[in-house]
Coordinates of C-alpha atoms in Angstrom, one line a residue:
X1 CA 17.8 -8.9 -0.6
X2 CA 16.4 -5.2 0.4
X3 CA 12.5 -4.9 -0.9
X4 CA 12.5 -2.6 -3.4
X5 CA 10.1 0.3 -1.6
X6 CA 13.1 0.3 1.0
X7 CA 15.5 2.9 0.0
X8 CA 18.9 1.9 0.3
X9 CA 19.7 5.2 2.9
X10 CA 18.5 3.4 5.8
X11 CA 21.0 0.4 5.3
X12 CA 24.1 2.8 5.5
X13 CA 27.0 2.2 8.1
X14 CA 25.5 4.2 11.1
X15 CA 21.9 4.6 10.1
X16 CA 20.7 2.5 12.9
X17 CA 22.6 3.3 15.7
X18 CA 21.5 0.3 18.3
X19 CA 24.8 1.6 21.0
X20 CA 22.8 3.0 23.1
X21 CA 20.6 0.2 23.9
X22 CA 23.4 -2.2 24.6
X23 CA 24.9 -2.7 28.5
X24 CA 24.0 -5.1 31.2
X25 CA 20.0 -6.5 30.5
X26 CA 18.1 -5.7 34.6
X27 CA 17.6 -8.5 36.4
X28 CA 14.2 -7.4 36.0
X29 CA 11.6 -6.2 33.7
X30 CA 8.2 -4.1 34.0
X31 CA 5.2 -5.7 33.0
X32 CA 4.1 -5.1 29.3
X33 CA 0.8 -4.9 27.0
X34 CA -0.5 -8.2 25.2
X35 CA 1.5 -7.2 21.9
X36 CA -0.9 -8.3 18.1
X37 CA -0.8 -11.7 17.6
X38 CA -1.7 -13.3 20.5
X39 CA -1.4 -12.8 24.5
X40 CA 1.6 -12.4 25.8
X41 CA 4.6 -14.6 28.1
X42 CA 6.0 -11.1 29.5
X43 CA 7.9 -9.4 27.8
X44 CA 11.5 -11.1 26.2
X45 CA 10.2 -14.4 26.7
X46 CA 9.1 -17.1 24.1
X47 CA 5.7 -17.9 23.3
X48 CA 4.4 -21.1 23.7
X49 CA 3.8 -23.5 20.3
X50 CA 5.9 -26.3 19.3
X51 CA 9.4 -25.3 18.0
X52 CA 8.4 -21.3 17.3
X53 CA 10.8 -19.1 18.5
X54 CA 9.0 -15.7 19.7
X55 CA 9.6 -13.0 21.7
X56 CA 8.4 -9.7 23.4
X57 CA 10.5 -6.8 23.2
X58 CA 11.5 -4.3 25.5
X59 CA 14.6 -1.7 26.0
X60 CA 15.8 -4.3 28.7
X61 CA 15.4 -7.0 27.1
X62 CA 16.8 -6.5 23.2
X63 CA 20.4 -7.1 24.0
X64 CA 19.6 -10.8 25.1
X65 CA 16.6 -11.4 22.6
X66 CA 18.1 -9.4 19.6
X67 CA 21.4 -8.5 19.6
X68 CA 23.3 -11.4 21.0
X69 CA 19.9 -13.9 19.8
X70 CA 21.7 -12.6 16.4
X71 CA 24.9 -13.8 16.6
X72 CA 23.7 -17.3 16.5
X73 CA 20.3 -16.8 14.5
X74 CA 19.3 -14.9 12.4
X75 CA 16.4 -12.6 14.2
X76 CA 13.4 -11.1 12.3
X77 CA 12.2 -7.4 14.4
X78 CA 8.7 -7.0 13.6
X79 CA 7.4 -3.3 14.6
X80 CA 4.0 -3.6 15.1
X81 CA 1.2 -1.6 17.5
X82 CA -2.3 -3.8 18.0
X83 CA -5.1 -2.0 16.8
X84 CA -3.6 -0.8 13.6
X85 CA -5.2 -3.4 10.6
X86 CA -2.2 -3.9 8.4
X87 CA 0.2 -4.9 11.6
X88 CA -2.6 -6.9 13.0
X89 CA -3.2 -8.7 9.8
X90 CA 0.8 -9.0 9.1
X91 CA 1.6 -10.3 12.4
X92 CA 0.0 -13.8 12.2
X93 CA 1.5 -14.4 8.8
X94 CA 5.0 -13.9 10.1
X95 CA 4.4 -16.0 13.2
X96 CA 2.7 -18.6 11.1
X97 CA 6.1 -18.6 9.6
X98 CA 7.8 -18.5 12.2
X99 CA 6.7 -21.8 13.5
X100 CA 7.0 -23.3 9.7
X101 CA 10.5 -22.4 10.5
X102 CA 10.8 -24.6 13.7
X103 CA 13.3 -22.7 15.4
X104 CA 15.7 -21.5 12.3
X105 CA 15.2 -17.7 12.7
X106 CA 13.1 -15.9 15.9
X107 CA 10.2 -13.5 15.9
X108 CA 10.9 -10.3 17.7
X109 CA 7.7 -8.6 18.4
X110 CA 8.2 -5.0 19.7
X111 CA 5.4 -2.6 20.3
X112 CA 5.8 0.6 18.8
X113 CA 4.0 2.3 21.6
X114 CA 5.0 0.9 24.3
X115 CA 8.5 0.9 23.6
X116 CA 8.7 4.1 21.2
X117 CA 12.6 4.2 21.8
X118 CA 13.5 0.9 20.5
X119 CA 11.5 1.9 17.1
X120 CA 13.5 5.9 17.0
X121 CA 16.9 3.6 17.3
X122 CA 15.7 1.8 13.8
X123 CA 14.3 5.0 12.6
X124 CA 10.8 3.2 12.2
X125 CA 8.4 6.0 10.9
X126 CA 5.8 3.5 9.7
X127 CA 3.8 0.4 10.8
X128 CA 4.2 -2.3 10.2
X129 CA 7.8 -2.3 9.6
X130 CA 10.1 -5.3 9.6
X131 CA 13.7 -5.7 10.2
X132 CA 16.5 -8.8 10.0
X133 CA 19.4 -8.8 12.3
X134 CA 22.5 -11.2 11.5
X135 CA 25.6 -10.7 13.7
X136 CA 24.4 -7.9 16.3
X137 CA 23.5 -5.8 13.2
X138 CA 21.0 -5.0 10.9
X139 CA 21.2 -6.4 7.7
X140 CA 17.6 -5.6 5.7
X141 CA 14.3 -4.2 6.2
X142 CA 10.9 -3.6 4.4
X143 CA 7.9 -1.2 5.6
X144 CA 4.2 -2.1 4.8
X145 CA 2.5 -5.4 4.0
X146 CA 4.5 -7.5 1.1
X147 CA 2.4 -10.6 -0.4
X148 CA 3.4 -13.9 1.8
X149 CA 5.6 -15.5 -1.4
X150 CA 8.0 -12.5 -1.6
X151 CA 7.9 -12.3 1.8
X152 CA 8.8 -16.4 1.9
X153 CA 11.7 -15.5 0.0
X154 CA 13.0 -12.2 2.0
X155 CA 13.2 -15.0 5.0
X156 CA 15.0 -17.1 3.0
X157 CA 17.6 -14.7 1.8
X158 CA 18.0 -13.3 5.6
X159 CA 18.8 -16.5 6.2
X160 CA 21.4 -17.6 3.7
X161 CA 22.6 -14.5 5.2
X162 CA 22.9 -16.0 8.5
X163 CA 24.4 -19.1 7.2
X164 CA 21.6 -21.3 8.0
X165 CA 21.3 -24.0 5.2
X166 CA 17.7 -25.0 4.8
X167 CA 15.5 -26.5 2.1
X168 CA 13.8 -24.2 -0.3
X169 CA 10.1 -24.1 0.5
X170 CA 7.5 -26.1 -2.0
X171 CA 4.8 -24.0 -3.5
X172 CA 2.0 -25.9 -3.7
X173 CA 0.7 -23.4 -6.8
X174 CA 3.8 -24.4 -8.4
X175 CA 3.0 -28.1 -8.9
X176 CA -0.5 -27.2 -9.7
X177 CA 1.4 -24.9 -12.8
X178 CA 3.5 -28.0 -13.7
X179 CA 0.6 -30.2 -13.8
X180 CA -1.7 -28.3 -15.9
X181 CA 1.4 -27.9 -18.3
X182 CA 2.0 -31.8 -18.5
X183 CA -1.5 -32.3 -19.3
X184 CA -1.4 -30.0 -22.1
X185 CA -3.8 -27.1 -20.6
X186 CA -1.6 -24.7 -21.4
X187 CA -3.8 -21.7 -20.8
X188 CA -4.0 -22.8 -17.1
X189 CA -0.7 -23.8 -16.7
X190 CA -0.2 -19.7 -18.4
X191 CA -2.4 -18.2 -16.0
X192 CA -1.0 -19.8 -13.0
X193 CA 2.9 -19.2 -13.7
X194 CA 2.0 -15.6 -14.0
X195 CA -0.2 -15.6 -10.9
X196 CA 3.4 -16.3 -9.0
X197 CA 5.0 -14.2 -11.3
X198 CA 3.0 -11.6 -9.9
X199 CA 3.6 -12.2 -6.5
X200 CA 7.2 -13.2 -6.6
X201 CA 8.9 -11.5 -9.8
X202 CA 12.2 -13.3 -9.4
X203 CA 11.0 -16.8 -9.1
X204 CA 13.1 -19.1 -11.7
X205 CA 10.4 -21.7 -11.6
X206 CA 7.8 -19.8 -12.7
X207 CA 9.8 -18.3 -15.0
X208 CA 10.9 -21.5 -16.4
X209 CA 7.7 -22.8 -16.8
X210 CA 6.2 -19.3 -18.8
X211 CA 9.0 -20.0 -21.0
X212 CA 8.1 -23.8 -21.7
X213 CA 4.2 -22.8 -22.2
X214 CA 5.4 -20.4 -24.5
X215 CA 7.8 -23.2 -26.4
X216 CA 5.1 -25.5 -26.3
X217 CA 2.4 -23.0 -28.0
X218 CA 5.2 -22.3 -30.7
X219 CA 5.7 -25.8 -32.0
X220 CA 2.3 -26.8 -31.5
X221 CA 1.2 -28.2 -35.0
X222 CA 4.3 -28.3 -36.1
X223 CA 6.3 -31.3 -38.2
X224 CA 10.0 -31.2 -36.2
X225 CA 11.5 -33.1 -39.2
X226 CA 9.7 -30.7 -41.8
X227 CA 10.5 -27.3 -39.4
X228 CA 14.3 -28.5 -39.0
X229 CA 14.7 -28.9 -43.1
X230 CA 13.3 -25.4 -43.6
X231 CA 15.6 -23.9 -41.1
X232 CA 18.3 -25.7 -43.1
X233 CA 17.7 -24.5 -46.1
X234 CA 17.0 -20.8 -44.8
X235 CA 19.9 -20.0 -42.7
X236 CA 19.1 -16.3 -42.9
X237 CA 14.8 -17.0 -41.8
X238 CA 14.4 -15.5 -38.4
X239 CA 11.3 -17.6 -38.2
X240 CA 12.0 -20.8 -39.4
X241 CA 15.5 -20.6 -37.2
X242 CA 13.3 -19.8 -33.8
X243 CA 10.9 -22.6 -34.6
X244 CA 13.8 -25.1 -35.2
X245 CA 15.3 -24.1 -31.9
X246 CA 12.3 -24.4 -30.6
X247 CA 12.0 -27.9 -31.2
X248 CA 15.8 -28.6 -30.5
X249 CA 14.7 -27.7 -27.3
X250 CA 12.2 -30.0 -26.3
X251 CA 14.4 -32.8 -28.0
X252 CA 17.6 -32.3 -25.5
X253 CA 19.4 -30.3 -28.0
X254 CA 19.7 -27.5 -26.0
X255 CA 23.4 -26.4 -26.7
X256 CA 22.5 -27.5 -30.6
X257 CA 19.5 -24.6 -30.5
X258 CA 21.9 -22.2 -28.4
X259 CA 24.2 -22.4 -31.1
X260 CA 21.2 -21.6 -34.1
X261 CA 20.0 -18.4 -32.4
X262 CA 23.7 -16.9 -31.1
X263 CA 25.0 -17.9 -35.0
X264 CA 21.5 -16.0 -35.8
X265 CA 22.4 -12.9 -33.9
X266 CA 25.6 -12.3 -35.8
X267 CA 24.3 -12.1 -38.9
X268 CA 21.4 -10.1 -37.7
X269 CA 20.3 -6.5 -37.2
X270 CA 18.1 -4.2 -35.6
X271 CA 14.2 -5.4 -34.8
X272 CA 15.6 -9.0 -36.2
X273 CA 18.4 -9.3 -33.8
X274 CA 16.5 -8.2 -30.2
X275 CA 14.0 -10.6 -31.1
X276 CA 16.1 -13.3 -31.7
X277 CA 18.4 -12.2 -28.3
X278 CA 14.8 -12.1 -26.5
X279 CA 13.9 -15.6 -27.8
X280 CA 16.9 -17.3 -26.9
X281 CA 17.4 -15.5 -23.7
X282 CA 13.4 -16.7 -22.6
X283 CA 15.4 -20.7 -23.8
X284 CA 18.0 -20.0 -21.3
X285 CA 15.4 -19.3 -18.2
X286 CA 13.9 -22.9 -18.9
X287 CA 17.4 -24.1 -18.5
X288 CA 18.4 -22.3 -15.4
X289 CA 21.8 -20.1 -14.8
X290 CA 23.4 -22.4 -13.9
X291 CA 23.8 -24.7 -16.6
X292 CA 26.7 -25.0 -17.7
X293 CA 25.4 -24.7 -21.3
X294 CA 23.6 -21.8 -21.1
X295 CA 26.7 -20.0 -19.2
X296 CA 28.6 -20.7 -22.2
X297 CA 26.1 -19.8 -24.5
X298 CA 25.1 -15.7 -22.8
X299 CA 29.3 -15.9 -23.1
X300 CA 29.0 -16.8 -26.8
X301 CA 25.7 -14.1 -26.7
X302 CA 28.1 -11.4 -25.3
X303 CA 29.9 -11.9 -27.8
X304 CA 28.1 -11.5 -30.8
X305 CA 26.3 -8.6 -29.1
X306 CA 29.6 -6.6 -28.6

């Protein structure tokens, strides 16, 4: 879940060490600064806007808005000072977020200069820095600006962590993708797949559609009945066997063209066997894992293979 310029060190048992800021929240609080973002409600309490679920930091006030906030929802700790530009510009996008989320995860805002203690207990040597907290502990963090997709999904995985079912976000560059692969502009569809590709590496849809631009640039031109009969009649043709899956492909026979390429790996070697393991491993993604075809197929693949 971890972004991977967070080294895993930090996340140890005892690396943040949040003890000493537990005990009995005052009955009172001093006055704090307007934190980035936006004036502030004092500090600890919510800021106003629909279902958002904000708050203002302080030593007295992160048992009751962070630690025990936690055990119920998940809570995001954004370390921030105003006047710095990255945590001025990365503030907004997480509270824009925030209030997408209506009320599944809260914002803890804490200023790093005003409340330099709080960011020494989560060894915060950098701004902006952001942290989730699940059950009263830390669970993940990141340091530095990350583009608002991956950070999209880092939300999402904190909170899966927390239990909290909710709907996977639509990407409105994904439909665009989709669409300009259904009309058959495959160079767009290309270029915008690899746009969220580039911003969110992991994203199976993206990935997905790549693989079906690429699929649909293969067979392009092709006869199906003519490509099939040479495949036939060329067992051994690394070529003619990837086209012919190919087209099994995009006419449902999935498992059929999962069978062609892993019988094609056995009796293959070298430079011919990674690219047929590459080619049908780029069929699987347009599939998705969990398919119950394609898990039986990278079984079948494991098994050639070793």
């Amino acid at each position: 879940m971890s972004d991977p310029r967070i080294t895993s060190s930090i996340f140890t048992r005892g690396a943040v060490d949040l003890s000493t800021l537990r005990g009995p929240a005052p009955a009172s609080t001093r006055p704090g600064t307007p934190p980035q973002g936006g004036p502030s409600n004092g500090p600890g309490a919510p800021t106003a806007g629909g279902d958002t679920a904000i708050v203002d930091v302080t030593e007295a006030t992160i048992q009751s808005d962070v630690l025990e906030r936690s055990m119920a929802t998940p809570v995001v700790v954004f370390f921030g000072a105003a006047g710095f530009p990255e945590s001025d510009e990365f503030a907004p996008v997480l509270e824009r977020l925030n209030a997408e989320g209506g009320g599944t995860w809260v914002l803890a805002r804490v200023d790093v200069q005003e409340n330099p203690r709080i960011a020494q207990m989560f060894r915060v040597q950098g701004i902006p820095m952001v942290y989730a907290v699940v059950g009263g502990q830390p669970v993940d963090a990141f340091s530095g600006v990350v583009p608002e997709a991956q950070l999209r999904q880092w939300i999402q995985a904190v909170l899966k962590a927390g239990g909290v079912t909710v709907a996977e976000p639509e990407d409105p560059r994904l439909d665009e993708a989709d669409d300009a692969l259904m009309s058959g502009d495959l160079d767009a569809a290309e270029q915008a797949y690899r746009k969220i590709l580039a911003d969110a590496p992991a994203d199976a849809a993206a990935t997905a559609g790549l693989a079906q631009v690429g699929v649909a640039r293969r067979v392009a031109g092709a006869d199906p009945s003519a490509a099939l009969a040479a495949a036939e009649s060329a067992p051994d043709d690394v070529d003619a066997q990837l086209l012919a899956a190919d087209i099994e492909v995009l006419s449902g026979l999935a498992e059929q063209a999962y069978a062609r390429l892993v019988g094609l790996v056995r009796r293959t070697a070298g430079e011919d066997r990674e690219t047929v393991r590459q080619h049908l491993v780029s069929l699987f993604s347009i599939a998705g894992p969990d398919d119950p075809a394609v898990a039986s197929a990278r079984r079948a693949l494991a098994s050639a293979l070793f």
